Short mmCIF file of N, CA, C and O and ligand atoms in Angstrom, two decimals:
data_model
loop_
_atom_site.label_atom_id
_atom_site.label_comp_id
_atom_site.label_asym_id
_atom_site.label_seq_id
_atom_site.Cartn_x
_atom_site.Cartn_y
_atom_site.Cartn_z
N MET A 1 -26.48 1.88 -1.69
CA MET A 1 -25.00 2.09 -1.56
C MET A 1 -24.47 2.74 -2.85
O MET A 1 -24.75 2.30 -3.95
N ALA A 2 -23.72 3.81 -2.66
CA ALA A 2 -23.13 4.52 -3.81
C ALA A 2 -22.13 3.61 -4.46
O ALA A 2 -21.40 2.92 -3.87
N LYS A 3 -22.08 3.79 -5.82
CA LYS A 3 -21.05 3.07 -6.58
C LYS A 3 -19.83 3.98 -6.58
O LYS A 3 -19.90 5.19 -6.64
N SER A 4 -18.66 3.31 -6.51
CA SER A 4 -17.42 4.12 -6.42
C SER A 4 -16.25 3.35 -7.04
O SER A 4 -16.24 2.09 -7.15
N PHE A 5 -15.25 4.11 -7.48
CA PHE A 5 -13.96 3.59 -7.86
C PHE A 5 -12.89 4.45 -7.15
O PHE A 5 -13.26 5.40 -6.46
N SER A 6 -11.64 4.08 -7.28
CA SER A 6 -10.62 4.85 -6.62
C SER A 6 -9.79 5.66 -7.61
O SER A 6 -9.59 5.21 -8.74
N PHE A 7 -9.36 6.85 -7.24
CA PHE A 7 -8.44 7.61 -8.06
C PHE A 7 -7.27 7.98 -7.14
O PHE A 7 -7.43 8.73 -6.14
N ASN A 8 -6.13 7.39 -7.37
CA ASN A 8 -4.95 7.59 -6.51
C ASN A 8 -5.30 7.26 -5.07
O ASN A 8 -4.79 7.90 -4.13
N GLY A 9 -6.19 6.27 -4.86
CA GLY A 9 -6.57 5.85 -3.56
C GLY A 9 -7.72 6.57 -2.92
O GLY A 9 -8.23 6.11 -1.89
N ASP A 10 -8.19 7.66 -3.54
CA ASP A 10 -9.35 8.39 -3.03
C ASP A 10 -10.64 7.77 -3.64
O ASP A 10 -10.68 7.44 -4.82
N GLY A 11 -11.69 7.66 -2.87
CA GLY A 11 -12.94 7.14 -3.33
C GLY A 11 -13.64 8.17 -4.20
O GLY A 11 -13.79 9.31 -3.83
N ILE A 12 -14.15 7.74 -5.40
CA ILE A 12 -14.85 8.61 -6.29
C ILE A 12 -16.21 7.99 -6.55
O ILE A 12 -16.30 6.89 -7.08
N ASN A 13 -17.29 8.68 -6.14
CA ASN A 13 -18.61 8.14 -6.39
C ASN A 13 -18.98 8.47 -7.85
O ASN A 13 -18.61 9.45 -8.41
N PHE A 14 -19.79 7.57 -8.41
CA PHE A 14 -20.24 7.85 -9.78
C PHE A 14 -21.68 7.32 -9.94
O PHE A 14 -22.21 6.62 -9.09
N GLN A 15 -22.34 7.82 -10.99
CA GLN A 15 -23.70 7.47 -11.34
C GLN A 15 -23.69 6.55 -12.55
O GLN A 15 -22.74 6.59 -13.35
N SER A 16 -24.74 5.81 -12.73
CA SER A 16 -24.85 4.95 -13.92
C SER A 16 -24.70 5.76 -15.15
O SER A 16 -25.32 6.86 -15.28
N GLY A 17 -23.85 5.33 -16.08
CA GLY A 17 -23.67 6.06 -17.33
C GLY A 17 -22.54 6.99 -17.35
O GLY A 17 -22.14 7.55 -18.39
N ASP A 18 -21.92 7.24 -16.17
CA ASP A 18 -20.77 8.15 -16.11
C ASP A 18 -19.54 7.52 -16.78
O ASP A 18 -19.31 6.29 -16.66
N SER A 19 -18.76 8.32 -17.47
CA SER A 19 -17.41 7.92 -17.83
C SER A 19 -16.56 8.14 -16.60
O SER A 19 -16.93 8.87 -15.67
N VAL A 20 -15.34 7.59 -16.66
CA VAL A 20 -14.34 7.88 -15.59
C VAL A 20 -14.14 9.39 -15.50
O VAL A 20 -14.09 9.97 -14.40
N ALA A 21 -13.98 10.01 -16.63
CA ALA A 21 -13.71 11.49 -16.67
C ALA A 21 -14.84 12.25 -16.03
O ALA A 21 -14.62 13.17 -15.22
N ALA A 22 -16.07 11.91 -16.34
CA ALA A 22 -17.24 12.63 -15.84
C ALA A 22 -17.25 12.59 -14.32
O ALA A 22 -17.46 13.56 -13.63
N ALA A 23 -16.99 11.37 -13.77
CA ALA A 23 -17.03 11.20 -12.36
C ALA A 23 -15.90 11.97 -11.69
O ALA A 23 -16.06 12.58 -10.61
N LEU A 24 -14.72 11.98 -12.30
CA LEU A 24 -13.59 12.68 -11.74
C LEU A 24 -13.82 14.22 -11.76
O LEU A 24 -13.53 14.90 -10.75
N ILE A 25 -14.30 14.75 -12.84
CA ILE A 25 -14.53 16.15 -12.94
C ILE A 25 -15.62 16.59 -11.89
O ILE A 25 -15.47 17.55 -11.22
N ARG A 26 -16.69 15.76 -11.80
CA ARG A 26 -17.71 16.08 -10.83
C ARG A 26 -17.17 16.09 -9.40
O ARG A 26 -17.64 16.84 -8.55
N SER A 27 -16.18 15.27 -9.15
CA SER A 27 -15.56 15.17 -7.81
C SER A 27 -14.51 16.17 -7.55
O SER A 27 -13.86 16.22 -6.52
N GLY A 28 -14.27 17.08 -8.55
CA GLY A 28 -13.36 18.18 -8.33
C GLY A 28 -11.92 17.93 -8.83
O GLY A 28 -11.08 18.81 -8.66
N TYR A 29 -11.65 16.83 -9.45
CA TYR A 29 -10.34 16.56 -9.99
C TYR A 29 -10.24 17.19 -11.36
O TYR A 29 -11.08 16.96 -12.22
N ARG A 30 -9.17 17.93 -11.57
CA ARG A 30 -8.94 18.54 -12.90
C ARG A 30 -7.75 17.93 -13.61
O ARG A 30 -7.81 17.66 -14.78
N ALA A 31 -6.66 17.72 -12.89
CA ALA A 31 -5.43 17.15 -13.54
C ALA A 31 -5.54 15.65 -13.51
O ALA A 31 -5.69 15.05 -12.46
N LEU A 32 -5.47 15.07 -14.73
CA LEU A 32 -5.52 13.59 -14.86
C LEU A 32 -4.22 12.98 -15.26
O LEU A 32 -3.98 11.81 -15.02
N ARG A 33 -3.34 13.78 -15.85
CA ARG A 33 -2.02 13.27 -16.25
C ARG A 33 -1.05 14.40 -16.39
O ARG A 33 -1.40 15.59 -16.33
N ARG A 34 0.26 14.06 -16.53
CA ARG A 34 1.30 15.06 -16.78
C ARG A 34 2.03 14.65 -18.06
O ARG A 34 2.36 13.45 -18.27
N THR A 35 2.32 15.63 -18.90
CA THR A 35 2.91 15.30 -20.20
C THR A 35 4.30 14.77 -20.04
O THR A 35 5.02 15.09 -19.07
N ARG A 36 4.77 14.00 -20.99
CA ARG A 36 6.03 13.27 -20.95
C ARG A 36 7.25 14.19 -20.91
O ARG A 36 8.16 13.98 -20.15
N PHE A 37 7.27 15.24 -21.77
CA PHE A 37 8.45 16.09 -21.83
C PHE A 37 8.33 17.39 -21.09
O PHE A 37 9.27 17.74 -20.36
N ALA A 38 7.29 18.10 -21.21
CA ALA A 38 7.14 19.40 -20.58
C ALA A 38 6.66 19.29 -19.16
O ALA A 38 6.74 20.24 -18.36
N GLY A 39 6.13 18.19 -18.75
CA GLY A 39 5.66 18.01 -17.40
C GLY A 39 4.40 18.82 -17.07
O GLY A 39 4.18 19.16 -15.91
N GLN A 40 3.68 19.14 -18.10
CA GLN A 40 2.46 19.99 -17.88
C GLN A 40 1.24 19.11 -17.57
O GLN A 40 1.07 18.00 -18.21
N GLU A 41 0.38 19.56 -16.70
CA GLU A 41 -0.82 18.81 -16.34
C GLU A 41 -1.84 18.91 -17.47
O GLU A 41 -1.95 19.91 -18.17
N ARG A 42 -2.60 17.82 -17.65
CA ARG A 42 -3.66 17.77 -18.64
C ARG A 42 -4.94 17.26 -17.99
O ARG A 42 -4.89 16.53 -17.01
N SER A 43 -6.05 17.61 -18.65
CA SER A 43 -7.35 17.23 -18.12
C SER A 43 -8.24 16.83 -19.31
O SER A 43 -7.75 16.42 -20.37
N ILE A 44 -9.52 17.04 -19.16
CA ILE A 44 -10.43 16.79 -20.27
C ILE A 44 -10.41 17.98 -21.24
O ILE A 44 -10.40 19.13 -20.81
N PHE A 45 -10.27 17.68 -22.51
CA PHE A 45 -10.34 18.75 -23.51
C PHE A 45 -11.48 18.51 -24.46
O PHE A 45 -12.44 19.30 -24.50
N CYS A 46 -11.43 17.45 -25.25
CA CYS A 46 -12.51 17.22 -26.24
C CYS A 46 -13.71 16.43 -25.61
O CYS A 46 -14.80 16.70 -26.02
N GLY A 47 -13.43 15.53 -24.72
CA GLY A 47 -14.46 14.73 -24.13
C GLY A 47 -15.06 13.69 -25.04
O GLY A 47 -16.07 13.03 -24.65
N ILE A 48 -14.49 13.46 -26.24
CA ILE A 48 -15.08 12.52 -27.14
C ILE A 48 -14.02 11.55 -27.75
O ILE A 48 -14.20 10.97 -28.80
N GLY A 49 -12.85 11.41 -27.03
CA GLY A 49 -11.90 10.43 -27.50
C GLY A 49 -10.89 10.81 -28.57
O GLY A 49 -10.25 10.00 -29.10
N GLN A 50 -10.87 12.11 -28.94
CA GLN A 50 -10.05 12.50 -30.04
C GLN A 50 -8.68 13.15 -29.64
O GLN A 50 -7.70 13.01 -30.39
N CYS A 51 -8.59 13.78 -28.51
CA CYS A 51 -7.36 14.55 -28.17
C CYS A 51 -6.34 13.81 -27.38
O CYS A 51 -5.21 14.19 -27.31
N PHE A 52 -6.74 12.81 -26.66
CA PHE A 52 -5.88 12.00 -25.76
C PHE A 52 -5.31 12.79 -24.62
O PHE A 52 -4.30 12.43 -24.03
N ASP A 53 -5.93 13.88 -24.27
CA ASP A 53 -5.46 14.68 -23.12
C ASP A 53 -5.82 14.00 -21.79
O ASP A 53 -5.22 14.28 -20.79
N CYS A 54 -6.80 13.12 -21.79
CA CYS A 54 -7.34 12.57 -20.51
C CYS A 54 -6.80 11.22 -20.17
O CYS A 54 -7.39 10.52 -19.40
N LEU A 55 -5.60 10.88 -20.66
CA LEU A 55 -5.00 9.55 -20.38
C LEU A 55 -4.77 9.32 -18.89
O LEU A 55 -4.20 10.15 -18.23
N VAL A 56 -5.19 8.14 -18.48
CA VAL A 56 -5.03 7.73 -17.05
C VAL A 56 -4.62 6.25 -17.10
O VAL A 56 -4.68 5.53 -18.10
N ILE A 57 -4.27 5.74 -15.95
CA ILE A 57 -3.95 4.32 -15.74
C ILE A 57 -5.20 3.73 -15.09
O ILE A 57 -5.63 4.22 -14.05
N ILE A 58 -5.72 2.69 -15.70
CA ILE A 58 -6.91 1.97 -15.11
C ILE A 58 -6.60 0.53 -14.92
O ILE A 58 -6.22 -0.17 -15.82
N ASP A 59 -6.71 0.12 -13.67
CA ASP A 59 -6.39 -1.27 -13.29
C ASP A 59 -5.06 -1.70 -13.83
O ASP A 59 -4.91 -2.78 -14.40
N GLY A 60 -4.06 -0.79 -13.71
CA GLY A 60 -2.72 -1.10 -14.11
C GLY A 60 -2.39 -0.94 -15.57
O GLY A 60 -1.24 -1.12 -16.02
N LYS A 61 -3.36 -0.56 -16.37
CA LYS A 61 -3.13 -0.42 -17.84
C LYS A 61 -3.09 1.11 -18.17
O LYS A 61 -4.08 1.85 -17.96
N ALA A 62 -1.92 1.52 -18.67
CA ALA A 62 -1.71 2.94 -19.02
C ALA A 62 -2.45 3.35 -20.26
O ALA A 62 -2.88 2.53 -21.07
N ASN A 63 -2.50 4.65 -20.48
CA ASN A 63 -3.00 5.27 -21.72
C ASN A 63 -4.46 4.97 -22.02
O ASN A 63 -4.83 4.81 -23.15
N GLN A 64 -5.25 4.95 -20.96
CA GLN A 64 -6.71 4.72 -21.12
C GLN A 64 -7.37 6.12 -21.19
O GLN A 64 -7.12 6.94 -20.31
N ARG A 65 -8.20 6.34 -22.16
CA ARG A 65 -8.90 7.63 -22.27
C ARG A 65 -10.04 7.63 -21.28
O ARG A 65 -11.05 6.99 -21.49
N ALA A 66 -9.92 8.52 -20.28
CA ALA A 66 -10.92 8.56 -19.20
C ALA A 66 -12.29 8.99 -19.72
O ALA A 66 -13.30 8.64 -19.14
N CYS A 67 -12.28 9.72 -20.82
CA CYS A 67 -13.61 10.20 -21.33
C CYS A 67 -14.35 9.12 -22.02
O CYS A 67 -15.57 9.28 -22.33
N LEU A 68 -13.71 8.00 -22.38
CA LEU A 68 -14.38 6.93 -23.10
C LEU A 68 -14.65 5.72 -22.23
O LEU A 68 -15.51 4.88 -22.61
N VAL A 69 -14.00 5.56 -21.14
CA VAL A 69 -14.11 4.34 -20.33
C VAL A 69 -15.26 4.53 -19.35
O VAL A 69 -15.28 5.45 -18.53
N PRO A 70 -16.25 3.65 -19.36
CA PRO A 70 -17.37 3.71 -18.40
C PRO A 70 -16.85 3.48 -16.97
O PRO A 70 -16.02 2.54 -16.80
N ALA A 71 -17.32 4.20 -16.03
CA ALA A 71 -16.96 3.99 -14.64
C ALA A 71 -17.55 2.66 -14.18
O ALA A 71 -18.71 2.31 -14.53
N LYS A 72 -16.74 1.86 -13.48
CA LYS A 72 -17.19 0.63 -12.95
C LYS A 72 -16.84 0.50 -11.47
O LYS A 72 -15.78 1.01 -11.07
N GLN A 73 -17.68 -0.17 -10.74
CA GLN A 73 -17.47 -0.37 -9.34
C GLN A 73 -16.12 -1.02 -9.10
O GLN A 73 -15.75 -2.04 -9.72
N GLY A 74 -15.33 -0.40 -8.19
CA GLY A 74 -14.11 -0.99 -7.71
C GLY A 74 -12.88 -0.84 -8.63
O GLY A 74 -11.77 -1.28 -8.29
N MET A 75 -13.03 -0.20 -9.76
CA MET A 75 -11.87 -0.01 -10.64
C MET A 75 -10.86 0.86 -9.94
O MET A 75 -11.19 1.71 -9.13
N GLN A 76 -9.58 0.68 -10.31
CA GLN A 76 -8.50 1.52 -9.68
C GLN A 76 -7.93 2.42 -10.76
O GLN A 76 -7.28 1.85 -11.71
N VAL A 77 -8.14 3.68 -10.63
CA VAL A 77 -7.70 4.66 -11.60
C VAL A 77 -6.53 5.47 -10.98
O VAL A 77 -6.55 5.81 -9.81
N GLU A 78 -5.51 5.72 -11.76
CA GLU A 78 -4.38 6.45 -11.27
C GLU A 78 -3.99 7.58 -12.26
O GLU A 78 -4.10 7.45 -13.46
N PHE A 79 -3.50 8.67 -11.69
CA PHE A 79 -2.91 9.79 -12.44
C PHE A 79 -1.75 9.23 -13.28
O PHE A 79 -1.01 8.38 -12.79
N GLN A 80 -1.64 9.64 -14.47
CA GLN A 80 -0.54 9.07 -15.37
C GLN A 80 0.54 10.08 -15.48
O GLN A 80 0.36 11.22 -15.96
N GLU A 81 1.76 9.66 -15.12
CA GLU A 81 2.98 10.50 -15.36
C GLU A 81 3.58 10.08 -16.67
O GLU A 81 3.88 8.91 -16.90
N GLY A 82 3.75 11.05 -17.54
CA GLY A 82 4.36 10.78 -18.83
C GLY A 82 3.63 9.73 -19.63
O GLY A 82 2.41 9.74 -19.77
N ALA A 83 4.44 8.75 -20.12
CA ALA A 83 3.82 7.70 -20.95
C ALA A 83 3.20 6.58 -20.07
O ALA A 83 2.65 5.63 -20.65
N GLY A 84 3.27 6.71 -18.79
CA GLY A 84 2.67 5.69 -17.91
C GLY A 84 3.62 4.61 -17.55
O GLY A 84 4.69 4.49 -18.18
N LYS A 85 3.27 3.83 -16.58
CA LYS A 85 4.23 2.83 -16.12
C LYS A 85 3.86 1.42 -16.57
O LYS A 85 4.60 0.51 -16.28
N ALA A 86 2.76 1.28 -17.23
CA ALA A 86 2.37 -0.09 -17.65
C ALA A 86 2.42 -0.20 -19.13
O ALA A 86 2.53 0.71 -19.89
S1 FES B 101 -10.78 14.41 -23.39
FE1 FES B 101 -10.02 14.19 -25.44
S2 FES B 101 -9.67 12.06 -25.60
FE2 FES B 101 -10.55 12.25 -23.65
#
């Protein structure tokens, strides 16, 4: 059985060792958040935890860097609007 988490309610399959970002990019998702003031979409830029472009909400906690968080079965990941809601 494939391992998966959800992104805005959609099922995202992942492989052992994937970060949340890697699984999302592989699944075709590019926009992970929208900036607070300009409202511009952001995605993966550095991929190593330095730029903070990949912020998402994970299990209700905002401002999680998708490129650093290992994908886990059943986690709930959400697109982050601005500074996030949590
Ligand atoms: S892509 Fe730069 S911190 Fe995640």
